[in-house]
Short mmCIF file of C-alpha atoms and ligand atoms in Angstrom, two decimals:
data_model
loop_
_atom_site.label_atom_id
_atom_site.label_comp_id
_atom_site.label_asym_id
_atom_site.label_seq_id
_atom_site.Cartn_x
_atom_site.Cartn_y
_atom_site.Cartn_z
CA UNK A 1179 -10.02 -13.54 40.39
CA UNK A 1180 -10.89 -15.46 37.28
CA UNK A 1181 -9.33 -18.79 36.56
CA UNK A 1182 -6.84 -18.17 33.41
CA UNK A 1183 -6.11 -21.17 31.42
CA UNK A 1184 -2.69 -21.17 29.95
CA UNK A 1185 -3.45 -21.49 26.22
CA UNK A 1186 -6.03 -18.65 26.38
CA UNK A 1187 -3.78 -16.40 28.48
CA UNK A 1188 -1.34 -15.38 25.83
CA UNK A 1189 -3.96 -14.18 23.37
CA UNK A 1190 -6.36 -12.65 25.92
CA UNK A 1191 -3.80 -10.92 27.91
CA UNK A 1192 -1.51 -9.91 25.06
CA UNK A 1193 1.07 -11.77 27.10
CA UNK A 1194 4.35 -11.28 25.06
CA UNK A 1195 7.04 -10.34 27.60
CA UNK A 1196 9.48 -7.87 26.25
CA UNK A 1197 12.92 -9.37 25.71
CA UNK A 1198 15.50 -8.00 28.12
CA UNK A 1199 17.64 -6.68 25.57
CA UNK A 1200 14.88 -4.51 24.11
CA UNK A 1201 13.78 -3.28 27.70
CA UNK A 1202 17.44 -2.25 28.34
CA UNK A 1203 17.73 -0.51 24.90
CA UNK A 1204 14.54 1.54 25.62
CA UNK A 1205 15.77 2.63 29.09
CA UNK A 1206 19.26 3.59 27.63
CA UNK A 1207 17.50 5.75 25.09
CA UNK A 1208 15.30 7.44 27.75
CA UNK A 1209 18.50 8.02 29.98
CA UNK A 1210 20.33 9.61 26.95
CA UNK A 1211 17.33 11.92 26.25
CA UNK A 1212 17.48 13.30 29.83
CA UNK A 1213 14.72 11.36 31.67
CA UNK A 1214 15.71 11.18 35.35
CA UNK A 1215 12.81 9.89 37.35
CA UNK A 1216 12.21 9.79 41.11
CA UNK A 1217 9.40 7.29 40.52
CA UNK A 1218 9.05 4.41 37.95
CA UNK A 1219 5.68 2.87 37.27
CA UNK A 1220 5.12 -0.21 35.08
CA UNK A 1221 1.37 -0.50 34.65
CA UNK A 1222 1.30 -4.17 33.24
CA UNK A 1223 4.79 -5.22 34.38
CA UNK A 1224 4.59 -9.04 33.41
CA UNK A 1225 7.72 -10.79 34.65
CA UNK A 1226 9.47 -7.51 35.37
CA UNK A 1227 11.92 -7.13 32.46
CA UNK A 1228 11.18 -3.31 32.22
CA UNK A 1229 11.35 -3.03 35.99
CA UNK A 1230 14.71 -4.61 36.32
CA UNK A 1231 16.01 -2.64 33.20
CA UNK A 1232 14.89 0.64 34.73
CA UNK A 1233 16.28 -0.02 38.08
CA UNK A 1234 19.55 -0.52 36.42
CA UNK A 1235 19.28 2.47 34.19
CA UNK A 1236 17.91 4.82 36.84
CA UNK A 1237 19.72 3.67 40.11
CA UNK A 1238 18.89 7.01 41.81
CA UNK A 1239 15.18 6.74 41.43
CA UNK A 1240 13.44 6.11 44.81
CA UNK A 1241 10.05 4.40 44.01
CA UNK A 1242 9.15 1.39 41.89
CA UNK A 1243 5.59 0.44 41.16
CA UNK A 1244 4.57 -2.72 39.13
CA UNK A 1245 1.18 -4.04 38.56
CA UNK A 1246 0.03 -7.12 36.51
CA UNK A 1247 -3.07 -9.12 36.35
CA UNK A 1248 -1.14 -12.36 36.48
CA UNK A 1249 -0.12 -13.47 39.94
CA UNK A 1250 2.68 -15.86 38.74
CA UNK A 1251 4.23 -12.89 36.71
CA UNK A 1252 4.18 -10.75 39.91
CA UNK A 1253 5.92 -13.47 41.85
CA UNK A 1254 8.61 -14.01 39.12
CA UNK A 1255 9.13 -9.98 38.93
CA UNK A 1256 9.55 -10.04 42.70
CA UNK A 1257 12.15 -12.64 42.79
CA UNK A 1258 14.06 -11.07 39.96
CA UNK A 1259 14.17 -7.81 41.87
CA UNK A 1260 15.20 -9.55 45.08
CA UNK A 1261 18.23 -10.91 43.32
CA UNK A 1262 19.27 -7.47 42.20
CA UNK A 1263 20.62 -5.11 44.81
CA UNK A 1264 18.60 -1.71 44.54
CA UNK A 1265 17.61 1.12 46.81
CA UNK A 1266 14.05 1.82 45.57
CA UNK A 1267 11.11 1.15 47.70
CA UNK A 1268 9.15 -1.30 45.72
CA UNK A 1269 5.40 -1.76 45.41
CA UNK A 1270 4.60 -4.82 43.30
CA UNK A 1271 1.19 -6.14 43.17
CA UNK A 1272 -1.33 -8.17 41.35
CA UNK A 1273 -4.25 -6.07 39.97
CA UNK A 1274 -6.48 -5.36 36.96
CA UNK A 1275 -5.34 -2.29 35.08
CA UNK A 1276 -9.06 -1.44 34.62
CA UNK A 1277 -9.92 -1.33 38.16
CA UNK A 1278 -6.60 0.08 39.47
CA UNK A 1279 -6.69 3.54 41.00
CA UNK A 1280 -4.09 5.16 38.62
CA UNK A 1281 -4.69 8.60 40.06
CA UNK A 1282 -3.25 7.25 43.35
CA UNK A 1283 -0.47 5.10 41.70
CA UNK A 1284 0.85 8.04 39.76
CA UNK A 1285 0.63 10.28 42.93
CA UNK A 1286 4.27 9.57 43.59
CA UNK A 1287 7.17 11.85 43.97
CA UNK A 1288 8.07 13.59 40.40
CA UNK A 1289 9.48 13.28 37.84
CA UNK A 1290 7.54 10.14 37.18
CA UNK A 1291 8.42 7.50 34.33
CA UNK A 1292 5.60 5.44 33.34
CA UNK A 1293 7.37 2.64 31.25
CA UNK A 1294 6.39 -0.72 29.70
CA UNK A 1295 4.50 -2.59 27.20
CA UNK A 1296 0.66 -2.86 27.50
CA UNK A 1297 -1.07 -5.94 26.01
CA UNK A 1298 -1.50 -5.97 22.24
CA UNK A 1299 -4.97 -7.20 21.81
CA UNK A 1300 -8.11 -5.86 20.04
CA UNK A 1301 -11.72 -5.86 21.18
CA UNK A 1302 -12.46 -8.12 18.29
CA UNK A 1303 -9.88 -10.69 19.33
CA UNK A 1304 -11.34 -10.49 22.96
CA UNK A 1305 -14.80 -10.91 21.56
CA UNK A 1306 -13.88 -14.10 19.80
CA UNK A 1307 -12.25 -15.32 23.00
CA UNK A 1308 -15.30 -14.51 25.07
CA UNK A 1309 -12.99 -12.43 27.19
CA UNK A 1310 -13.92 -9.52 29.54
CA UNK A 1311 -10.31 -7.90 29.79
CA UNK A 1312 -11.70 -4.59 29.10
CA UNK A 1313 -12.50 -1.42 31.04
CA UNK A 1314 -15.48 -1.88 33.29
CA UNK A 1315 -17.49 0.90 31.80
CA UNK A 1316 -16.94 -0.16 28.34
CA UNK A 1317 -20.02 -2.03 27.44
CA UNK A 1318 -18.16 -4.65 25.06
CA UNK A 1319 -21.14 -5.39 22.90
CA UNK A 1320 -21.81 -1.70 21.74
CA UNK A 1321 -18.59 -0.34 23.05
CA UNK A 1322 -20.27 2.47 24.75
CA UNK A 1323 -17.60 3.24 27.22
CA UNK A 1324 -14.69 3.29 24.64
CA UNK A 1325 -16.71 5.15 22.15
CA UNK A 1326 -17.36 7.92 24.74
CA UNK A 1327 -13.41 8.27 24.74
CA UNK A 1328 -12.32 7.75 21.37
CA UNK A 1329 -15.41 7.83 19.20
CA UNK A 1330 -14.48 4.39 17.65
CA UNK A 1331 -15.97 1.05 17.96
CA UNK A 1332 -13.02 -1.08 17.04
CA UNK A 1333 -10.06 -0.58 19.47
CA UNK A 1334 -6.81 -2.04 20.92
CA UNK A 1335 -7.19 -2.13 24.66
CA UNK A 1336 -3.66 -0.76 24.88
CA UNK A 1337 -4.93 2.50 23.26
CA UNK A 1338 -7.56 2.74 26.13
CA UNK A 1339 -4.74 2.18 28.59
CA UNK A 1340 -2.38 4.74 27.05
CA UNK A 1341 -5.09 7.40 26.98
CA UNK A 1342 -6.08 6.75 30.54
CA UNK A 1343 -2.41 7.04 31.64
CA UNK A 1344 -1.91 10.34 29.79
CA UNK A 1345 -5.02 11.66 31.45
CA UNK A 1346 -3.83 10.86 34.89
CA UNK A 1347 -0.24 12.18 34.15
CA UNK A 1348 -1.53 15.51 32.96
CA UNK A 1349 -0.05 18.45 34.77
CA UNK A 1350 2.66 16.33 36.34
CA UNK A 1351 6.39 16.40 35.56
CA UNK A 1352 6.36 12.97 33.79
CA UNK A 1353 7.38 10.99 30.84
CA UNK A 1354 5.35 8.00 29.35
CA UNK A 1355 7.33 5.49 27.39
CA UNK A 1356 5.47 2.56 25.97
CA UNK A 1357 6.05 -0.17 23.39
CA UNK A 1358 2.78 -0.28 21.14
CA UNK A 1359 1.52 -0.82 17.62
CA UNK A 1360 2.42 2.31 15.66
CA UNK A 1361 -1.27 2.75 14.77
CA UNK A 1362 -2.03 2.71 18.36
CA UNK A 1363 0.61 5.29 19.12
CA UNK A 1364 -0.91 7.59 16.37
CA UNK A 1365 -4.41 7.12 17.77
CA UNK A 1366 -3.25 7.90 21.25
CA UNK A 1367 -1.43 11.06 20.22
CA UNK A 1368 -4.37 12.08 18.04
CA UNK A 1369 -6.71 11.77 20.97
CA UNK A 1370 -4.19 13.79 23.27
CA UNK A 1371 -3.89 16.57 20.70
CA UNK A 1372 -7.63 16.71 20.00
CA UNK A 1373 -8.38 16.96 23.74
CA UNK A 1374 -5.63 19.31 24.61
CA UNK A 1375 -3.70 16.98 26.91
CA UNK A 1376 -0.47 18.95 27.46
CA UNK A 1377 2.29 16.96 25.70
CA UNK A 1378 5.56 19.02 25.56
CA UNK A 1379 7.44 16.59 23.37
CA UNK A 1380 6.50 13.40 21.54
CA UNK A 1381 8.57 10.92 19.74
CA UNK A 1382 7.85 7.60 18.07
CA UNK A 1383 10.83 5.06 17.49
CA UNK A 1384 10.13 2.11 15.16
CA UNK A 1385 10.99 -1.22 16.37
CA UNK A 1386 11.17 -4.48 14.59
CA UNK A 1387 8.28 -6.49 16.06
CA UNK A 1388 8.97 -9.60 13.96
CA UNK A 1389 12.48 -9.80 15.49
CA UNK A 1390 11.60 -8.93 18.97
CA UNK A 1391 8.26 -10.52 19.40
CA UNK A 1392 7.85 -12.68 16.39
CA UNK A 1393 4.71 -10.79 15.08
CA UNK A 1394 4.19 -9.11 11.86
CA UNK A 1395 2.94 -5.70 13.24
CA UNK A 1396 4.15 -2.18 12.79
CA UNK A 1397 5.38 -1.39 16.29
CA UNK A 1398 7.23 1.37 18.13
CA UNK A 1399 8.19 2.88 21.33
CA UNK A 1400 6.07 5.91 21.96
CA UNK A 1401 7.52 8.57 24.24
CA UNK A 1402 5.41 11.43 25.54
CA UNK A 1403 6.94 14.16 27.90
CA UNK A 1404 4.09 15.81 29.65
CA UNK A 1405 4.30 19.77 29.85
CA UNK A 1406 2.51 22.91 29.88
CA UNK A 1407 4.05 24.26 26.51
CA UNK A 1408 1.98 21.89 24.49
CA UNK A 1409 3.31 20.77 21.05
CA UNK A 1410 1.17 19.03 18.32
CA UNK A 1411 4.19 17.54 16.66
CA UNK A 1412 5.62 14.11 16.99
CA UNK A 1413 9.20 13.29 15.67
CA UNK A 1414 9.33 9.88 13.90
CA UNK A 1415 12.70 7.90 14.13
CA UNK A 1416 13.52 4.81 12.02
CA UNK A 1417 14.94 2.86 14.99
CA UNK A 1418 15.65 3.29 18.72
CA UNK A 1419 19.28 4.26 17.90
CA UNK A 1420 18.49 6.80 15.10
CA UNK A 1421 19.77 10.23 15.89
CA UNK A 1422 17.69 12.08 13.51
CA UNK A 1423 13.86 11.81 12.81
CA UNK A 1424 12.86 10.71 9.26
CA UNK A 1425 9.92 13.18 9.49
CA UNK A 1426 7.49 14.82 11.70
CA UNK A 1427 3.75 14.03 11.85
CA UNK A 1428 1.39 15.94 14.11
CA UNK A 1429 -2.17 17.66 14.40
CA UNK A 1430 -3.10 20.56 12.21
CA UNK A 1431 -6.47 22.35 11.72
CA UNK A 1432 -8.15 19.46 13.77
CA UNK A 1433 -6.72 16.67 11.65
CA UNK A 1434 -3.85 14.13 12.00
CA UNK A 1435 -1.17 15.09 9.44
CA UNK A 1436 1.56 12.59 8.34
CA UNK A 1437 4.16 15.16 7.35
CA UNK A 1438 3.70 18.47 9.00
CA UNK A 1439 6.29 20.23 6.73
CA UNK A 1440 4.45 19.09 3.60
CA UNK A 1441 1.09 20.07 5.21
CA UNK A 1442 2.37 23.55 6.09
CA UNK A 1443 3.82 24.12 2.61
CA UNK A 1444 0.69 22.94 0.56
CA UNK A 1445 -2.31 23.07 2.84
CA UNK A 1446 -3.76 25.91 0.63
CA UNK A 1447 -4.39 23.28 -2.17
CA UNK A 1448 -7.01 21.64 0.11
CA UNK A 1449 -10.58 22.58 -0.76
CA UNK A 1450 -13.60 21.23 -2.65
CA UNK A 1451 -13.62 17.69 -3.82
CA UNK A 1452 -14.19 18.39 -7.63
CA UNK A 1453 -14.53 14.94 -8.61
CA UNK A 1454 -16.10 12.31 -6.24
CA UNK A 1455 -13.40 9.76 -5.23
CA UNK A 1456 -14.94 6.33 -4.87
CA UNK A 1457 -13.75 2.83 -3.92
CA UNK A 1458 -14.36 0.04 -6.30
CA UNK A 1459 -17.25 -2.46 -5.93
CA UNK A 1460 -17.62 -4.70 -2.82
CA UNK A 1461 -19.14 -8.00 -3.01
CA UNK A 1462 -17.30 -10.13 -0.30
CA UNK A 1463 -17.57 -13.21 -2.43
CA UNK A 1464 -14.75 -13.27 -4.79
CA UNK A 1465 -15.11 -17.03 -5.45
CA UNK A 1466 -18.38 -16.50 -7.14
CA UNK A 1467 -18.35 -12.90 -8.38
CA UNK A 1468 -14.94 -12.89 -9.95
CA UNK A 1469 -14.14 -14.93 -12.85
CA UNK A 1470 -11.43 -15.36 -15.45
CA UNK A 1471 -11.94 -15.57 -19.13
CA UNK A 1472 -10.15 -18.40 -20.85
CA UNK A 1473 -10.94 -18.07 -24.45
CA UNK A 1474 -14.75 -18.57 -24.73
CA UNK A 1475 -15.25 -19.91 -21.28
CA UNK A 1476 -15.04 -18.48 -17.64
CA UNK A 1477 -13.77 -20.08 -14.51
CA UNK A 1478 -14.60 -18.98 -10.94
CA UNK A 1479 -12.69 -18.98 -7.81
CA UNK A 1480 -14.19 -22.56 -6.84
CA UNK A 1481 -12.39 -23.89 -9.85
CA UNK A 1482 -15.69 -24.31 -11.74
CA UNK A 1483 -16.24 -23.66 -15.54
CA UNK A 1484 -18.94 -21.14 -15.78
CA UNK A 1485 -21.32 -20.69 -18.79
CA UNK A 1486 -23.05 -17.46 -18.33
CA UNK A 1487 -24.07 -14.63 -20.68
CA UNK A 1488 -21.68 -11.67 -20.89
CA UNK A 1489 -24.48 -9.13 -20.03
CA UNK A 1490 -23.51 -8.51 -16.45
CA UNK A 1491 -19.81 -9.24 -16.68
CA UNK A 1492 -17.26 -6.45 -16.61
CA UNK A 1493 -13.51 -6.32 -17.13
CA UNK A 1494 -12.15 -5.88 -13.62
CA UNK A 1495 -8.72 -4.62 -12.26
CA UNK A 1496 -7.43 -5.22 -8.85
CA UNK A 1497 -4.92 -3.19 -6.76
CA UNK A 1498 -2.03 -5.11 -8.02
CA UNK A 1499 -3.03 -4.37 -11.68
CA UNK A 1500 -3.40 -0.80 -10.94
CA UNK A 1501 -0.24 -0.38 -8.95
CA UNK A 1502 1.88 -2.14 -11.65
CA UNK A 1503 0.25 -0.48 -14.53
CA UNK A 1504 -1.34 -3.49 -16.13
CA UNK A 1505 -4.37 -1.65 -17.02
CA UNK A 1506 -4.92 -1.94 -20.77
CA UNK A 1507 -6.13 -5.61 -20.85
CA UNK A 1508 -7.28 -8.16 -18.41
CA UNK A 1509 -8.91 -11.59 -18.36
CA UNK A 1510 -10.59 -10.84 -15.00
CA UNK A 1511 -14.21 -10.39 -15.08
CA UNK A 1512 -16.66 -9.16 -12.26
CA UNK A 1513 -20.20 -10.18 -12.12
CA UNK A 1514 -21.93 -6.94 -11.40
CA UNK A 1515 -25.68 -7.74 -10.72
CA UNK A 1516 -26.89 -4.32 -10.23
CA UNK A 1517 -26.51 -0.82 -11.81
CA UNK A 1518 -27.24 0.83 -8.43
CA UNK A 1519 -27.15 -0.61 -4.91
CA UNK A 1520 -30.96 -0.38 -4.60
CA UNK A 1521 -31.72 -2.13 -7.98
CA UNK A 1522 -33.83 -5.27 -7.83
CA UNK A 1523 -31.79 -8.27 -8.94
CA UNK A 1524 -34.81 -10.28 -10.00
CA UNK A 1525 -34.58 -8.55 -13.38
CA UNK A 1526 -31.60 -10.66 -14.14
CA UNK A 1527 -33.78 -13.77 -14.61
CA UNK A 1528 -35.38 -12.42 -17.76
CA UNK A 1529 -32.22 -10.67 -19.21
CA UNK A 1530 -29.61 -13.34 -18.42
CA UNK A 1531 -31.16 -16.67 -17.52
CA UNK A 1532 -27.78 -18.55 -17.21
CA UNK A 1533 -26.42 -15.77 -14.92
CA UNK A 1534 -29.60 -15.97 -12.77
CA UNK A 1535 -29.16 -19.84 -12.45
CA UNK A 1536 -25.50 -19.29 -11.59
CA UNK A 1537 -26.41 -16.86 -8.85
CA UNK A 1538 -29.05 -19.18 -7.53
CA UNK A 1539 -26.73 -22.08 -7.54
CA UNK A 1540 -24.24 -20.15 -5.38
CA UNK A 1541 -26.89 -18.24 -3.36
CA UNK A 1542 -25.95 -20.02 -0.19
CA UNK A 1543 -22.36 -18.56 -0.33
CA UNK A 1544 -23.58 -15.15 -1.07
CA UNK A 1545 -26.39 -15.30 1.50
CA UNK A 1546 -23.66 -16.15 4.10
CA UNK A 1547 -21.75 -12.76 3.61
CA UNK A 1548 -21.65 -11.38 7.18
CA UNK A 1549 -21.49 -7.61 6.46
CA UNK A 1550 -24.63 -5.60 7.43
CA UNK A 1551 -24.39 -3.73 4.26
CA UNK A 1552 -26.10 -6.58 2.45
CA UNK A 1553 -28.92 -6.89 5.04
CA UNK A 1554 -32.33 -5.59 3.83
CA UNK A 1555 -30.98 -5.36 0.30
CA UNK A 1556 -32.05 -7.44 -2.80
CA UNK A 1557 -30.59 -10.87 -2.87
CA UNK A 1558 -27.03 -11.03 -4.43
CA UNK A 1559 -26.53 -7.30 -3.87
CA UNK A 1560 -23.21 -5.60 -4.11
CA UNK A 1561 -21.90 -2.41 -2.75
CA UNK A 1562 -20.26 0.68 -4.06
CA UNK A 1563 -21.88 0.46 -7.41
CA UNK A 1564 -23.64 3.38 -9.35
CA UNK A 1565 -23.49 4.99 -12.64
CA UNK A 1566 -19.97 6.03 -11.83
CA UNK A 1567 -18.97 2.51 -11.97
CA UNK A 1568 -19.97 2.46 -15.70
CA UNK A 1569 -18.35 5.61 -16.70
CA UNK A 1570 -16.08 4.95 -19.79
CA UNK A 1571 -12.98 6.53 -18.43
CA UNK A 1572 -11.46 6.54 -14.93
CA UNK A 1573 -8.43 7.62 -12.97
CA UNK A 1574 -7.48 4.93 -10.55
CA UNK A 1575 -4.94 4.27 -7.80
CA UNK A 1576 -4.41 1.34 -5.51
CA UNK A 1577 -5.40 1.83 -2.04
CA UNK A 1578 -2.95 -0.85 -0.65
CA UNK A 1579 0.30 -0.17 -2.40
CA UNK A 1580 2.93 2.19 -0.95
CA UNK A 1581 3.13 4.33 -3.94
CA UNK A 1582 1.37 7.21 -5.46
CA UNK A 1583 0.57 5.98 -8.98
CA UNK A 1584 -2.41 7.32 -10.71
CA UNK A 1585 -3.54 5.45 -13.81
CA UNK A 1586 -5.68 6.28 -16.73
CA UNK A 1587 -8.12 3.36 -17.24
CA UNK A 1588 -10.38 2.99 -20.24
CA UNK A 1589 -12.90 0.40 -21.58
CA UNK A 1590 -11.51 -2.91 -21.99
CA UNK A 1591 -12.99 -5.32 -24.77
CA UNK A 1592 -15.67 -2.60 -25.25
CA UNK A 1593 -16.98 -2.51 -21.86
CA UNK A 1594 -16.27 -0.06 -19.01
CA UNK A 1595 -13.75 -1.34 -16.53
CA UNK A 1596 -14.65 -1.77 -12.95
CA UNK A 1597 -12.40 -2.15 -9.86
CA UNK A 1598 -12.42 -4.24 -6.66
CA UNK A 1599 -12.90 -2.42 -3.41
CA UNK A 1600 -9.13 -2.17 -2.83
CA UNK A 1601 -8.97 0.45 -5.53
CA UNK A 1602 -9.95 4.17 -5.45
CA UNK A 1603 -11.09 6.06 -8.57
CA UNK A 1604 -12.81 8.93 -10.14
CA UNK A 1605 -14.78 8.68 -13.27
CA UNK A 1606 -14.42 10.69 -16.41
CA UNK A 1607 -16.13 10.96 -19.72
CA UNK A 1608 -13.00 10.94 -22.09
CA UNK A 1609 -9.45 9.86 -22.26
CA UNK A 1610 -8.34 13.48 -22.57
CA UNK A 1611 -10.12 14.38 -19.28
CA UNK A 1612 -8.51 11.37 -17.57
CA UNK A 1613 -5.06 12.14 -18.90
CA UNK A 1614 -5.44 15.78 -17.78
CA UNK A 1615 -6.36 14.81 -14.34
CA UNK A 1616 -3.55 12.44 -13.96
CA UNK A 1617 -1.19 15.32 -15.02
CA UNK A 1618 -2.59 17.37 -12.05
CA UNK A 1619 -2.39 14.45 -9.64
CA UNK A 1620 1.15 13.68 -10.70
CA UNK A 1621 2.36 17.24 -10.08
CA UNK A 1622 4.87 17.89 -7.26
CA UNK A 1623 2.19 20.18 -5.54
CA UNK A 1624 -0.58 17.44 -5.43
CA UNK A 1625 1.96 14.57 -4.62
CA UNK A 1626 3.36 16.69 -1.68
CA UNK A 1627 -0.01 17.52 -0.26
CA UNK A 1628 -1.05 13.88 -0.54
CA UNK A 1629 2.22 12.82 1.29
CA UNK A 1630 1.06 15.08 4.09
CA UNK A 1631 -1.87 12.86 4.68
CA UNK A 1632 -0.59 9.40 3.84
CA UNK A 1633 0.58 7.13 6.67
CA UNK A 1634 2.55 4.57 4.61
CA UNK A 1635 2.42 1.94 7.35
CA UNK A 1636 -1.30 1.93 7.54
CA UNK A 1637 -2.96 -1.30 6.14
CA UNK A 1638 -4.66 0.89 3.58
CA UNK A 1639 -2.41 4.00 3.09
CA UNK A 1640 -4.33 5.66 0.20
CA UNK A 1641 -7.93 6.09 1.17
CA UNK A 1642 -10.82 8.12 -0.35
CA UNK A 1643 -10.57 10.27 2.72
CA UNK A 1644 -7.07 11.17 1.79
CA UNK A 1645 -7.69 11.77 -1.87
CA UNK A 1646 -10.72 13.98 -1.39
CA UNK A 1647 -8.65 16.57 0.27
CA UNK A 1648 -7.04 17.83 -2.87
CA UNK A 1649 -8.81 20.59 -4.76
CA UNK A 1650 -8.03 19.80 -8.31
CA UNK A 1651 -9.00 23.22 -9.45
CA UNK A 1652 -6.43 24.91 -7.05
CA UNK A 1653 -3.80 22.51 -8.15
CA UNK A 1654 -4.64 23.55 -11.85
CA UNK A 1655 -4.34 27.13 -10.75
CA UNK A 1656 -0.97 26.54 -9.24
CA UNK A 1657 0.23 24.90 -12.39
CA UNK A 1658 -1.26 27.74 -14.60
CA UNK A 1659 -3.90 25.47 -16.37
CA UNK A 1660 -6.94 26.55 -14.58
CA UNK A 1661 -8.99 27.34 -17.78
CA UNK A 1662 -8.67 23.84 -19.03
CA UNK A 1663 -9.51 22.43 -15.78
CA UNK A 1664 -12.61 24.58 -15.60
CA UNK A 1665 -13.68 23.16 -19.06
CA UNK A 1666 -13.60 19.66 -17.74
CA UNK A 1667 -14.83 20.13 -14.24
CA UNK A 1668 -17.85 22.28 -15.44
CA UNK A 1669 -18.76 19.55 -17.68
CA UNK A 1670 -18.05 16.85 -15.17
CA UNK A 1671 -19.99 18.56 -12.59
CA UNK A 1672 -23.00 18.88 -15.01
CA UNK A 1673 -22.83 15.12 -15.76
CA UNK A 1674 -21.87 13.88 -12.27
CA UNK A 1675 -24.68 15.96 -10.62
CA UNK A 1676 -26.97 13.77 -12.82
CA UNK A 1677 -24.96 10.57 -12.08
CA UNK A 1678 -24.60 11.00 -8.37
CA UNK A 1679 -28.28 11.63 -7.75
CA UNK A 1680 -29.11 8.20 -9.12
CA UNK A 1681 -27.36 5.66 -6.93
CA UNK A 1682 -24.90 7.56 -4.66
C1 LIG B 2988 2.80 -7.38 26.29
S1 LIG B 2988 2.87 -8.08 27.85
C2 LIG B 2988 4.16 -7.06 28.39
C3 LIG B 2988 4.57 -7.41 29.87
C4 LIG B 2988 5.64 -6.41 30.37
N1 LIG B 2988 5.05 -5.09 30.42
C5 LIG B 2988 6.91 -6.43 29.47
O1 LIG B 2988 7.16 -5.37 28.84
O2 LIG B 2988 7.60 -7.40 29.45
C6 LIG B 2988 1.39 -7.55 28.59
C7 LIG B 2988 1.17 -7.83 29.98
O3 LIG B 2988 -0.08 -7.26 30.48
C8 LIG B 2988 -0.79 -7.97 31.45
N2 LIG B 2988 -2.10 -7.76 31.43
C9 LIG B 2988 -3.02 -7.94 30.38
N3 LIG B 2988 -4.24 -7.42 30.69
C10 LIG B 2988 -4.01 -6.86 31.98
C11 LIG B 2988 -4.96 -6.01 32.85
N4 LIG B 2988 -6.10 -5.96 32.57
N5 LIG B 2988 -4.47 -5.54 33.92
C12 LIG B 2988 -3.03 -5.65 34.28
N6 LIG B 2988 -2.14 -6.35 33.58
C13 LIG B 2988 -2.66 -6.85 32.33
C14 LIG B 2988 -0.38 -9.48 30.99
O4 LIG B 2988 -0.44 -10.37 32.07
C15 LIG B 2988 1.15 -9.21 30.44
O5 LIG B 2988 2.07 -9.55 31.44
#
């Protein structure tokens, strides 16, 4: 057993014990929804708050199993249970989730309830702590083991745990009820649906993680009832005490859908991405690349006055500008050193010597950018830049804000407006075209289809992936304006074909 220092333990082992009141509320909810287990399993039981709450809520259960990696927690859980009269046979032991034989541990009399709160920690956090609290087969450096399961390289270890438990419970009369991040619940369900793990009924109940655990994370109770009559729906409840779901998300046509009702009604409006949706320009160095114009001078994020030519400067809008509709003027400027991601930046020296000197002066900051997208590219490179960045008109939407506000954005001070990488946009040739596209995107049909895909609690709810599902020609057809759309789209395709072959 490794020696675990106290300070590291909380972070490394996601050691946030569930408050007694919350554990009891979860068990009350399970009891009210008809859960009546013969066996109860708490896979990372900590000091035993869920064990005790479930012994109280389900006095007629016969078996109780608890496992935790921390021996002191197991000792505390043991003494708590000893103080409370109960009839269950109890198996509490110290063990590592990742090496435990869960096939045996869930080989108990059914119905089985697996309940608890697995550690909330990501592989990135574990990496920075130098921790190995990971599944044995998961090669942490390249995530081979986990990739094999989820196809993703960035993960919460609780996601791995939940998926593993669901796989062990498949075909049994069992319920899994676990507190976790809402994003983890969604990914776990998505995996189960995709891989046809038989879930008969799934529900997600939001909890207030700030109040319960003092952390600003979207969190929930995920409840999965195993069963042969598989359903690809999950009811979402606003709280543990809500009687009705706010909506139902699920899995349709091999994709995760945020509102199955909206999806079923409007899925026929999906199709071809008639205009290419893009994110704004990524540079990862706002202190140097983003300036503010104050009269005739510029200042940068380092507080310096900057004297450079306007040649490579473009008016820039951020998510907040786009979300609030402040899109007609701006004093923000972005230094865009390339017209395409491959363009050699040395040409700046001849065209704009002061800009070149400015970039050289701050070269160390720019060279330090960690992202691999800048490797093997010209010095001072940016990403997400191409002829589309310089189109005169655009339709833009903030990726971060929790609203569907599409904006027409035109040139500012005679130059095309660019966006930072928190915005999404399509490029157009005229104001007419941009206004027409916004009228399509603002229609109830398009809005409803988008709502079918937007998970509002995600860090970046509105992504290019979501936007590209809408077929604007089909929306135009539904609105009776297809001929007008064809005019624009025909023209745009002719132009954008030429555009996209350059730097896309
Ligand atoms: C979020 S706490 C929750 C504890 C308990 N389930 C509760 O709800 O109060 C996570 C627990 O997971 C335990 N843990 C972390 N990594 C583990 C592992 N690899 N195997 C078993 N337990 C682990 C920690 O010691 C901690 O008690």
